Short mmCIF file of C-alpha atoms in Angstrom, two decimals:
data_model
loop_
_atom_site.label_atom_id
_atom_site.label_comp_id
_atom_site.label_asym_id
_atom_site.label_seq_id
_atom_site.Cartn_x
_atom_site.Cartn_y
_atom_site.Cartn_z
CA UNK A 212 1.65 -8.95 -13.47
CA UNK A 213 1.83 -12.17 -11.43
CA UNK A 214 2.59 -10.36 -8.18
CA UNK A 215 -0.17 -7.81 -8.79
CA UNK A 216 -2.63 -10.61 -9.52
CA UNK A 217 -1.65 -12.47 -6.33
CA UNK A 218 -1.71 -9.45 -4.01
CA UNK A 219 -4.55 -7.37 -5.44
CA UNK A 220 -6.76 -9.04 -8.01
CA UNK A 221 -7.21 -12.51 -6.54
CA UNK A 222 -8.09 -11.37 -2.98
CA UNK A 223 -10.59 -8.86 -4.38
CA UNK A 224 -12.19 -11.54 -6.56
CA UNK A 225 -12.52 -13.90 -3.61
CA UNK A 226 -14.20 -11.17 -1.57
CA UNK A 227 -16.46 -10.16 -4.45
CA UNK A 228 -14.95 -6.67 -4.69
CA UNK A 229 -14.46 -4.66 -7.89
CA UNK A 230 -10.78 -4.22 -8.73
CA UNK A 231 -8.02 -4.05 -11.24
CA UNK A 232 -8.79 -1.02 -13.35
CA UNK A 233 -8.54 2.74 -13.39
CA UNK A 234 -11.58 4.09 -15.18
CA UNK A 235 -14.28 6.71 -14.78
CA UNK A 236 -16.77 5.42 -12.23
CA UNK A 237 -14.45 2.69 -10.91
CA UNK A 238 -13.31 2.84 -7.27
CA UNK A 239 -9.93 4.59 -7.12
CA UNK A 240 -8.21 2.37 -4.57
CA UNK A 241 -4.49 2.50 -5.22
CA UNK A 242 -1.05 2.83 -3.71
CA UNK A 243 1.81 4.94 -5.07
CA UNK A 244 5.08 3.08 -4.44
CA UNK A 245 8.70 4.04 -5.17
CA UNK A 246 10.82 0.87 -5.28
CA UNK A 247 14.04 2.93 -5.50
CA UNK A 248 13.58 5.02 -2.36
CA UNK A 249 15.46 3.74 0.72
CA UNK A 250 14.37 4.54 4.27
CA UNK A 251 15.09 3.61 7.87
CA UNK A 252 12.11 2.12 9.69
CA UNK A 253 11.28 3.92 12.93
CA UNK A 254 8.69 2.20 15.14
CA UNK A 255 7.48 5.62 16.35
CA UNK A 256 6.20 6.41 12.84
CA UNK A 257 4.13 3.22 12.47
CA UNK A 258 0.39 3.83 12.06
CA UNK A 259 -0.49 0.59 13.86
CA UNK A 260 -1.64 0.49 17.50
CA UNK A 261 1.15 -2.01 18.15
CA UNK A 262 4.65 -0.65 17.67
CA UNK A 263 6.29 -4.07 17.97
CA UNK A 264 8.59 -4.81 15.04
CA UNK A 265 11.87 -6.68 14.63
CA UNK A 266 12.74 -4.17 11.88
CA UNK A 267 13.04 -1.02 14.04
CA UNK A 268 16.11 0.86 12.82
CA UNK A 269 16.52 -1.35 9.74
CA UNK A 270 17.45 0.26 6.43
CA UNK A 271 14.83 -0.88 3.90
CA UNK A 272 14.32 -0.40 0.17
CA UNK A 273 11.03 0.78 -1.33
CA UNK A 274 8.59 3.24 0.17
CA UNK A 275 4.85 3.86 -0.06
CA UNK A 276 4.35 7.48 -1.09
CA UNK A 277 0.55 7.67 -0.88
CA UNK A 278 -2.56 5.51 -0.52
CA UNK A 279 -6.02 6.29 -1.90
CA UNK A 280 -9.34 4.70 -0.93
CA UNK A 281 -12.42 5.49 -3.02
CA UNK A 282 -10.50 8.35 -4.60
CA UNK A 283 -9.58 10.01 -1.30
CA UNK A 284 -6.00 10.18 -0.09
CA UNK A 285 -5.70 8.39 3.26
CA UNK A 286 -1.90 8.30 3.58
CA UNK A 287 0.98 10.41 2.31
CA UNK A 288 1.53 14.03 1.43
#
């Protein structure tokens, strides 16, 4: 709860954005995350314009499966 509050709720409050609930009529902005899924970071797969990263080729733990903005999937399968 503390991490969620720090990374999602507090920034939204400061920007005056609605957040923090899944309910009919509420914006469905969410991320599906699997903390148990390992992966190797490949700079070629980054969605950023800049592909610079010190983590290219690093084995990392935890992977974003999908992202939704206003109820529409914008990342993932």
